[in-house]
Short mmCIF file of C-alpha atoms in Angstrom, two decimals:
data_model
loop_
_atom_site.label_atom_id
_atom_site.label_comp_id
_atom_site.label_asym_id
_atom_site.label_seq_id
_atom_site.Cartn_x
_atom_site.Cartn_y
_atom_site.Cartn_z
CA MET A 250 71.35 22.78 40.63
CA HIS A 251 68.66 20.09 39.99
CA ASN A 252 68.35 17.04 42.19
CA SER A 253 68.84 13.85 40.09
CA TYR A 254 66.31 11.95 42.24
CA SER A 255 63.68 14.64 41.55
CA LEU A 256 64.40 14.43 37.83
CA SER A 257 64.05 10.64 37.90
CA LYS A 258 60.70 10.86 39.69
CA ARG A 259 59.49 13.43 37.21
CA LEU A 260 60.60 11.26 34.27
CA VAL A 261 58.84 8.20 35.69
CA LEU A 262 55.65 10.25 36.16
CA VAL A 263 55.81 11.56 32.58
CA LEU A 264 56.32 8.03 31.24
CA PHE A 265 53.44 6.72 33.37
CA LEU A 266 51.08 9.43 32.12
CA ALA A 267 52.18 8.75 28.55
CA VAL A 268 51.35 5.06 28.95
CA VAL A 269 47.94 5.86 30.48
CA ALA A 270 47.16 8.31 27.68
CA THR A 271 48.17 5.74 25.08
CA GLN A 272 45.94 3.08 26.68
CA LEU A 273 42.98 5.46 26.78
CA PHE A 274 43.58 6.36 23.15
CA LEU A 275 43.65 2.67 22.19
CA ILE A 276 40.50 1.93 24.19
CA ARG A 277 38.64 4.78 22.50
CA ASN A 278 39.80 3.61 19.09
CA VAL A 279 38.84 -0.02 19.68
CA SER A 280 35.47 1.11 20.99
CA SER A 281 34.84 3.35 18.00
CA LEU A 282 35.96 0.59 15.66
CA ASN A 283 33.57 -1.95 17.14
CA LEU A 284 30.54 0.26 17.76
CA THR A 285 30.97 2.93 15.15
CA ASN A 286 28.11 4.69 13.40
CA ALA A 287 30.19 5.72 10.43
CA TYR A 288 28.69 6.86 7.14
CA LEU A 289 28.89 4.01 4.63
CA HIS A 290 27.22 4.94 1.36
CA HIS A 291 24.44 6.96 -0.24
CA LYS A 292 22.42 6.91 -3.44
CA CYS A 293 20.46 9.81 -4.93
CA LEU A 294 17.29 8.61 -6.69
CA ILE A 295 17.58 11.15 -9.49
CA SER A 296 14.73 9.71 -11.57
CA GLN A 297 12.23 10.86 -8.92
CA GLY A 298 13.01 14.51 -9.63
CA LYS A 299 13.62 17.49 -7.35
CA TYR A 300 11.42 19.63 -5.15
CA LYS A 301 11.39 23.42 -4.79
CA PRO A 302 12.04 25.34 -1.57
CA GLY A 303 8.75 26.10 0.19
CA SER A 304 6.82 23.55 -1.89
CA GLN A 305 4.12 21.29 -0.50
CA TYR A 306 6.51 18.36 -0.91
CA GLU A 307 9.05 20.06 1.37
CA LYS A 308 6.31 20.83 3.92
CA ASN A 309 5.19 17.18 3.89
CA LEU A 310 8.80 16.02 4.21
CA ASN A 311 9.52 18.27 7.19
CA SER A 312 6.24 17.25 8.86
CA HIS A 313 7.19 13.57 8.51
CA ILE A 314 10.65 14.14 9.92
CA ASP A 315 9.26 16.02 12.95
CA LEU A 316 6.75 13.26 13.70
CA ILE A 317 9.37 10.52 13.44
CA ILE A 318 12.08 12.32 15.45
CA ASN A 319 9.57 12.78 18.30
CA SER A 320 8.55 9.11 18.35
CA THR A 321 9.92 6.52 20.78
CA PHE A 322 12.11 4.54 18.33
CA ARG A 323 11.25 1.60 20.58
CA ASN A 324 11.58 -1.15 17.99
CA GLY A 325 14.17 0.51 15.76
CA PHE A 326 11.95 0.80 12.70
CA GLY A 327 9.64 3.35 11.13
CA HIS A 328 7.64 3.90 7.94
CA MET A 329 5.57 6.98 7.22
CA THR A 330 3.71 7.95 4.04
CA THR A 331 1.53 10.92 3.19
CA ALA A 332 -0.49 12.12 0.18
CA MET A 333 -0.39 8.74 -1.57
CA GLY A 334 -0.74 8.98 -5.34
CA SER A 335 -0.11 12.73 -5.46
CA PRO A 336 2.94 14.64 -6.78
CA ASN A 337 3.60 15.66 -3.17
CA MET A 338 3.70 12.15 -1.76
CA VAL A 339 6.53 11.60 0.73
CA ASN A 340 7.59 8.16 1.89
CA ILE A 341 10.18 7.70 4.67
CA ILE A 342 11.50 4.33 5.81
CA PHE A 343 14.23 3.74 8.35
CA GLN A 344 15.56 0.57 9.88
CA CYS A 345 18.09 0.54 12.69
CA ARG A 346 20.45 -2.34 13.32
CA GLY A 347 19.06 -4.97 15.69
CA ASP A 348 21.10 -3.74 18.65
CA SER A 349 20.30 -0.04 18.07
CA TYR A 350 16.97 1.28 19.34
CA GLN A 351 15.47 4.20 21.25
CA SER A 352 18.11 6.96 21.68
CA LYS A 353 20.74 5.15 19.56
CA CYS A 354 18.26 4.68 16.75
CA ARG A 355 17.02 8.27 17.02
CA SER A 356 20.60 9.56 16.73
CA CYS A 357 21.22 7.43 13.66
CA PHE A 358 17.97 8.58 12.04
CA ALA A 359 18.92 12.21 12.69
CA ALA A 360 22.34 11.57 11.12
CA GLY A 361 20.59 10.03 8.13
CA ILE A 362 18.32 13.04 7.66
CA SER A 363 21.34 15.37 7.83
CA GLY A 364 23.14 13.08 5.41
CA GLU A 365 20.34 13.41 2.86
CA MET A 366 21.89 16.81 2.07
CA ARG A 367 24.25 14.75 -0.09
CA CYS A 368 21.25 14.64 -2.46
CA PRO A 369 20.18 18.31 -2.32
CA ARG A 370 16.50 18.83 -3.15
CA ASN A 371 16.16 15.32 -4.56
CA LYS A 372 12.76 13.78 -3.82
CA GLY A 373 14.42 10.40 -3.44
CA GLY A 374 17.58 9.37 -1.64
CA ILE A 375 18.99 6.56 0.51
CA ILE A 376 21.81 6.77 3.03
CA TRP A 377 23.47 4.00 5.02
CA PHE A 378 25.33 4.21 8.31
CA ASP A 379 26.74 1.40 10.42
CA GLN A 380 23.66 1.39 12.66
CA CYS A 381 20.81 2.27 10.29
CA PHE A 382 19.64 3.26 6.85
CA VAL A 383 17.17 6.00 5.93
CA GLU A 384 15.25 6.04 2.66
CA ILE A 385 13.18 8.98 1.42
CA THR A 386 11.17 8.51 -1.77
CA ALA A 387 8.31 10.07 -3.70
CA ILE A 388 6.84 6.62 -4.39
CA GLU A 389 5.39 3.88 -2.20
CA VAL A 390 7.73 0.95 -1.56
CA MET A 391 5.78 -2.30 -1.30
CA GLU A 392 8.16 -5.01 -2.44
CA VAL A 393 11.60 -6.50 -1.90
CA ASN A 394 14.23 -4.33 -3.57
CA TYR A 395 17.64 -5.59 -4.68
CA ASP A 396 18.47 -2.67 -7.00
CA ASN A 397 20.20 -0.67 -4.29
CA ASN A 398 22.36 -3.45 -2.83
CA PHE A 399 26.10 -2.90 -2.45
CA TYR A 400 29.10 -4.74 -1.00
CA MET A 401 31.79 -3.85 1.50
CA HIS A 402 34.66 -6.00 2.73
CA ASN A 403 37.82 -5.98 4.82
CA PRO A 404 40.85 -5.64 2.50
CA ASN A 405 42.74 -8.30 4.47
CA LYS A 406 42.50 -11.95 3.50
CA VAL A 407 42.10 -14.81 5.96
CA MET A 408 45.16 -16.86 6.81
CA GLY A 409 45.09 -20.53 5.85
CA ASP A 410 42.42 -22.38 3.89
CA ALA A 411 40.19 -19.68 2.34
CA LYS A 412 37.82 -22.23 0.76
CA SER A 413 37.12 -23.85 4.11
CA PHE A 414 36.62 -20.42 5.72
CA ASN A 415 34.17 -19.38 2.97
CA LYS A 416 32.18 -22.59 3.39
CA GLU A 417 31.95 -22.25 7.18
CA THR A 418 31.06 -18.55 7.03
CA MET A 419 28.30 -19.04 4.45
CA ALA A 420 26.87 -21.93 6.48
CA PHE A 421 26.92 -19.72 9.59
CA LEU A 422 25.09 -16.91 7.78
CA GLU A 423 22.52 -19.39 6.44
CA GLN A 424 21.91 -20.65 9.98
CA LEU A 425 21.40 -17.08 11.21
CA ALA A 426 18.92 -16.50 8.37
CA LEU A 427 16.87 -19.46 9.60
CA GLU A 428 16.99 -18.15 13.18
CA ALA A 429 15.93 -14.65 12.09
CA THR A 430 12.74 -15.99 10.51
CA ARG A 431 11.69 -18.45 13.22
CA LYS A 432 8.13 -17.98 14.45
CA ASP A 433 9.27 -17.74 18.07
CA ASN A 434 11.83 -15.01 17.30
CA MET A 435 9.56 -12.16 18.36
CA GLU A 436 10.07 -8.57 19.47
CA ASP A 437 7.28 -6.19 20.53
CA GLY A 438 4.70 -8.59 19.10
CA MET A 439 6.38 -8.68 15.68
CA MET A 440 8.83 -11.09 14.13
CA ALA A 441 12.32 -9.78 14.91
CA LEU A 442 13.70 -10.65 11.45
CA TYR A 443 17.15 -10.29 13.00
CA SER A 444 19.71 -12.69 14.39
CA ALA A 445 23.29 -12.27 15.61
CA ARG A 446 25.77 -14.65 17.20
CA GLU A 447 29.40 -15.57 17.43
CA LYS A 448 31.09 -18.82 16.44
CA MET A 449 34.55 -20.33 16.46
CA VAL A 450 35.87 -20.72 12.93
CA GLY A 451 39.17 -22.51 13.15
CA THR A 452 41.06 -20.86 16.00
CA LYS A 453 39.29 -17.50 15.73
CA LYS A 454 35.93 -16.19 16.88
CA LEU A 455 33.68 -14.93 14.09
CA TYR A 456 30.88 -12.42 14.80
CA ALA A 457 27.94 -12.18 12.40
CA MET A 458 24.43 -10.80 11.96
CA VAL A 459 21.58 -10.90 9.45
CA GLN A 460 18.56 -8.58 9.32
CA CYS A 461 15.50 -7.80 7.20
CA THR A 462 13.65 -4.50 7.03
CA ARG A 463 10.45 -5.04 8.96
CA ASP A 464 7.70 -3.41 6.92
CA VAL A 465 8.46 -5.14 3.63
CA PHE A 466 8.18 -8.59 5.16
CA MET A 467 4.66 -9.36 6.26
CA PHE A 468 5.54 -12.99 5.57
CA LYS A 469 8.70 -14.60 6.88
CA THR A 470 9.24 -16.34 3.53
CA MET A 471 10.02 -12.96 1.92
CA CYS A 472 12.72 -12.26 4.50
CA LYS A 473 14.15 -15.76 4.11
CA GLU A 474 14.28 -15.42 0.32
CA CYS A 475 15.94 -12.00 0.58
CA LEU A 476 18.62 -13.28 2.95
CA GLU A 477 19.23 -16.39 0.86
CA ARG A 478 19.75 -14.21 -2.20
CA ILE A 479 22.29 -11.87 -0.63
CA ILE A 480 24.14 -14.70 1.12
CA SER A 481 24.49 -16.34 -2.29
CA GLN A 482 26.39 -13.19 -3.31
CA TYR A 483 29.03 -13.89 -0.66
CA PRO A 484 31.60 -15.20 -3.22
CA LYS A 485 31.39 -11.92 -5.18
CA CYS A 486 31.47 -9.78 -2.06
CA CYS A 487 33.69 -11.42 0.43
CA ASP A 488 35.68 -14.37 -0.97
CA GLY A 489 38.40 -15.15 1.58
CA LYS A 490 38.05 -11.78 3.33
CA GLN A 491 38.38 -11.30 7.10
CA GLY A 492 35.15 -9.30 7.17
CA GLY A 493 32.38 -8.31 4.79
CA ARG A 494 28.79 -7.31 4.29
CA VAL A 495 26.04 -6.93 1.74
CA LEU A 496 23.69 -4.02 2.42
CA GLY A 497 20.47 -2.85 0.82
CA THR A 498 17.05 -1.56 1.79
CA SER A 499 15.38 -4.95 2.21
CA CYS A 500 17.94 -7.12 3.99
CA ASN A 501 21.61 -7.27 4.91
CA PHE A 502 24.33 -9.37 6.50
CA ARG A 503 27.70 -8.69 8.10
CA TYR A 504 30.52 -10.76 9.59
CA GLU A 505 33.79 -9.73 11.27
CA PHE A 506 36.60 -11.14 13.40
CA TYR A 507 35.84 -8.48 16.04
CA PRO A 508 32.62 -7.68 17.97
CA PHE A 509 30.65 -4.87 16.33
CA LEU A 510 27.30 -5.21 18.13
CA ARG A 511 26.14 -4.20 21.61
CA THR A 512 25.59 -7.17 23.87
#
């Protein structure tokens, strides 16, 4: 015959463990939501053709990848080119998000290289994750590129006055764009071309960031122009949405009602 007191204690313990497990589950999910490195999008550059197994192009590609993966990833950016002007030219560019560098950036780059299998044997391909993008091409990239831009947004709409929210959010992004291109915004002796902050919009805290890819922008005016252009696309991308972003290979922005960057 079971003791009712013993059963009660056991039931309380089970309930307590269930609550703890639930809290841990929620914490993990919130953490993964805010600091995820999820796959976002990819584009195969079909016009650049394919390479054959064992070809010189593949050897150059693998050599580049090995050199990059063994680098420090200190500033979260890399650009490597070989055999310029030849059919075997390989060009790799990667840019990690402003809060992702060293081991975090290396992990994202590795994920990007694995993700390039979505474009099997293509000489050109681009893949985006939350914390970086990786571009592999058979041509040299020396200018701002808007052709590969795409939009993402939260399906939920803001409560209240959407027009006022849009105006405040765009103004906030424009302010971040100015901060990103300030002369005194330096990192490792280079212009950071990145800015992120939070701001109260109505009764809620809005988190946002803007960033330019470093190598394309030898002059801050190019970064500023790129950011101005994509921010002007806000109405198409994100009109009245609780979160949104425009991504590309030259510059990007993002805003959310939850923190998504490391502090």
